[in-house]
């Protein structure tokens, strides 16, 4: 799982570094293209391997814990609810992805956060899908 988490973080960060961000203009008037900004020392320029290493160095275990809230009892430190026994799930027929994990990131204001992310087989080999509400600050907000 730790390897998958690191892979998702690197893959998602590669999307931020390697491509322009697409943002919807206010009022739904169309897409506005702007360059993505990332402030990770060593991530700009260089080879793909150097970028990956810079991102792995940036997302230390402590930074991931802050983003995911690991160690807290519940939301905002509230006591955790009663634990329940795991349940058996139904078998899934057909193709499905086993590459699901946590996508860790920082909002534009520097606040660490996380969301579920799924690595997708793609031509670019750096595609991670997540929910839009994870990366948008709301009706009057911006894309992270």
Tab-separated table of C-alpha atoms in Angstrom:
chain	number	residue	atom	x	y	z
A	1	UNK	CA	0.000	0.000	0.000
A	2	UNK	CA	2.851	2.399	0.839
A	3	UNK	CA	4.324	1.826	-2.645
A	4	UNK	CA	0.931	2.478	-4.236
A	5	UNK	CA	0.533	5.690	-2.225
A	6	UNK	CA	3.925	6.923	-3.358
A	7	UNK	CA	3.178	5.949	-6.958
A	8	UNK	CA	-0.149	7.794	-6.936
A	9	UNK	CA	1.443	10.891	-5.419
A	10	UNK	CA	4.200	10.887	-8.031
A	11	UNK	CA	1.805	10.200	-10.891
A	12	UNK	CA	-0.627	12.917	-9.839
A	13	UNK	CA	2.153	15.388	-9.278
A	14	UNK	CA	3.486	14.537	-12.716
A	15	UNK	CA	0.151	15.627	-14.109
A	16	UNK	CA	0.495	18.960	-12.331
A	17	UNK	CA	4.092	19.468	-13.440
A	18	UNK	CA	3.883	18.130	-16.955
A	19	UNK	CA	0.761	19.679	-18.392
A	20	UNK	CA	-1.209	22.914	-18.436
A	21	UNK	CA	-4.129	23.070	-16.016
A	22	UNK	CA	-7.599	23.387	-17.454
A	23	UNK	CA	-9.961	25.588	-15.475
A	24	UNK	CA	-13.521	26.508	-16.216
A	25	UNK	CA	-14.073	30.220	-16.684
A	26	UNK	CA	-16.629	31.887	-14.372
A	27	UNK	CA	-20.181	31.417	-15.540
A	28	UNK	CA	-19.266	28.365	-17.605
A	29	UNK	CA	-18.150	30.460	-20.571
A	30	UNK	CA	-15.470	27.988	-21.608
A	31	UNK	CA	-12.129	26.555	-20.645
A	32	UNK	CA	-9.206	28.738	-19.733
A	33	UNK	CA	-5.725	27.282	-20.076
A	34	UNK	CA	-3.101	28.399	-17.585
A	35	UNK	CA	0.232	26.878	-16.671
A	36	UNK	CA	0.252	24.718	-13.560
A	37	UNK	CA	2.387	25.970	-10.696
A	38	UNK	CA	4.268	23.663	-8.401
A	39	UNK	CA	6.704	24.747	-5.742
A	40	UNK	CA	8.791	21.662	-5.065
A	41	UNK	CA	12.514	22.253	-5.120
A	42	UNK	CA	14.056	20.173	-7.894
A	43	UNK	CA	10.754	19.335	-9.618
A	44	UNK	CA	10.962	22.005	-12.322
A	45	UNK	CA	13.100	21.049	-15.308
A	46	UNK	CA	15.385	18.048	-15.236
A	47	UNK	CA	14.644	14.492	-16.230
A	48	UNK	CA	11.532	12.526	-15.363
A	49	UNK	CA	13.574	10.541	-12.824
A	50	UNK	CA	14.787	13.764	-11.161
A	51	UNK	CA	11.210	15.081	-10.984
A	52	UNK	CA	9.997	11.820	-9.461
A	53	UNK	CA	12.766	11.854	-6.871
A	54	UNK	CA	12.047	15.491	-5.952
A	55	UNK	CA	8.379	14.635	-5.387
A	56	UNK	CA	9.190	11.525	-3.361
A	57	UNK	CA	11.567	13.624	-1.244
A	58	UNK	CA	8.855	16.272	-0.782
A	59	UNK	CA	6.097	13.873	0.311
A	60	UNK	CA	7.769	12.653	3.483
A	61	UNK	CA	5.855	10.272	5.776
A	62	UNK	CA	5.185	13.210	8.144
A	63	UNK	CA	3.778	15.385	5.323
A	64	UNK	CA	1.537	12.501	4.176
A	65	UNK	CA	0.289	12.030	7.777
A	66	UNK	CA	-0.612	15.734	7.941
A	67	UNK	CA	-2.454	15.505	4.614
A	68	UNK	CA	-4.399	12.361	5.486
A	69	UNK	CA	-5.076	13.144	9.138
A	70	UNK	CA	-3.557	9.791	10.099
A	71	UNK	CA	-3.352	9.395	13.851
A	72	UNK	CA	-6.448	11.490	14.579
A	73	UNK	CA	-9.403	9.693	16.124
A	74	UNK	CA	-11.906	11.153	13.694
A	75	UNK	CA	-12.646	14.339	11.736
A	76	UNK	CA	-11.022	17.319	13.453
A	77	UNK	CA	-9.733	15.052	16.238
A	78	UNK	CA	-13.215	13.966	17.378
A	79	UNK	CA	-13.396	10.554	19.063
A	80	UNK	CA	-13.700	7.727	16.574
A	81	UNK	CA	-16.995	5.898	16.260
A	82	UNK	CA	-17.545	2.280	17.155
A	83	UNK	CA	-15.547	-0.147	15.017
A	84	UNK	CA	-17.461	-2.636	12.894
A	85	UNK	CA	-16.362	-6.018	11.644
A	86	UNK	CA	-15.266	-6.162	8.005
A	87	UNK	CA	-17.854	-7.605	5.641
A	88	UNK	CA	-17.414	-9.922	2.724
A	89	UNK	CA	-17.989	-8.159	-0.587
A	90	UNK	CA	-19.441	-9.618	-3.745
A	91	UNK	CA	-17.090	-10.748	-6.484
A	92	UNK	CA	-16.725	-8.275	-9.343
A	93	UNK	CA	-17.052	-9.574	-12.877
A	94	UNK	CA	-15.239	-7.904	-15.738
A	95	UNK	CA	-12.227	-5.623	-15.863
A	96	UNK	CA	-11.554	-3.382	-12.898
A	97	UNK	CA	-8.612	-1.453	-11.541
A	98	UNK	CA	-6.732	-2.598	-8.461
A	99	UNK	CA	-4.605	0.558	-8.439
A	100	UNK	CA	-6.702	2.604	-6.019
A	101	UNK	CA	-5.203	4.563	-3.161
A	102	UNK	CA	-4.858	7.972	-1.576
A	103	UNK	CA	-3.924	10.985	-3.653
A	104	UNK	CA	-2.081	13.473	-1.413
A	105	UNK	CA	-1.801	17.131	-2.414
A	106	UNK	CA	-1.763	20.687	-1.121
A	107	UNK	CA	-4.433	23.274	-1.840
A	108	UNK	CA	-3.457	26.648	-3.311
A	109	UNK	CA	-3.291	28.051	0.237
A	110	UNK	CA	-0.762	25.368	1.259
A	111	UNK	CA	-3.259	23.288	3.262
A	112	UNK	CA	-2.425	19.562	2.907
A	113	UNK	CA	-5.257	17.218	1.945
A	114	UNK	CA	-6.028	13.837	0.433
A	115	UNK	CA	-8.652	12.100	-1.659
A	116	UNK	CA	-9.152	8.734	-3.297
A	117	UNK	CA	-7.233	8.363	-6.537
A	118	UNK	CA	-7.171	5.669	-9.205
A	119	UNK	CA	-4.183	5.070	-11.460
A	120	UNK	CA	-5.378	4.566	-15.038
A	121	UNK	CA	-3.561	2.798	-17.850
A	122	UNK	CA	-3.004	5.520	-20.421
A	123	UNK	CA	-0.654	6.441	-23.224
A	124	UNK	CA	1.010	9.077	-21.035
A	125	UNK	CA	1.400	6.585	-18.149
A	126	UNK	CA	0.770	9.414	-15.641
A	127	UNK	CA	-3.037	9.561	-15.445
A	128	UNK	CA	-4.743	9.526	-12.038
A	129	UNK	CA	-8.494	10.027	-11.683
A	130	UNK	CA	-10.085	11.625	-8.640
A	131	UNK	CA	-13.313	13.463	-7.867
A	132	UNK	CA	-13.496	17.114	-8.938
A	133	UNK	CA	-14.740	18.188	-5.497
A	134	UNK	CA	-11.376	17.062	-4.091
A	135	UNK	CA	-9.490	19.615	-6.177
A	136	UNK	CA	-11.899	22.568	-6.340
A	137	UNK	CA	-12.537	25.063	-3.544
A	138	UNK	CA	-16.287	25.425	-4.161
A	139	UNK	CA	-18.573	27.776	-6.136
A	140	UNK	CA	-16.363	30.856	-5.790
A	141	UNK	CA	-13.104	28.963	-5.379
A	142	UNK	CA	-10.270	27.906	-7.605
A	143	UNK	CA	-8.758	24.646	-8.788
A	144	UNK	CA	-5.964	23.317	-6.607
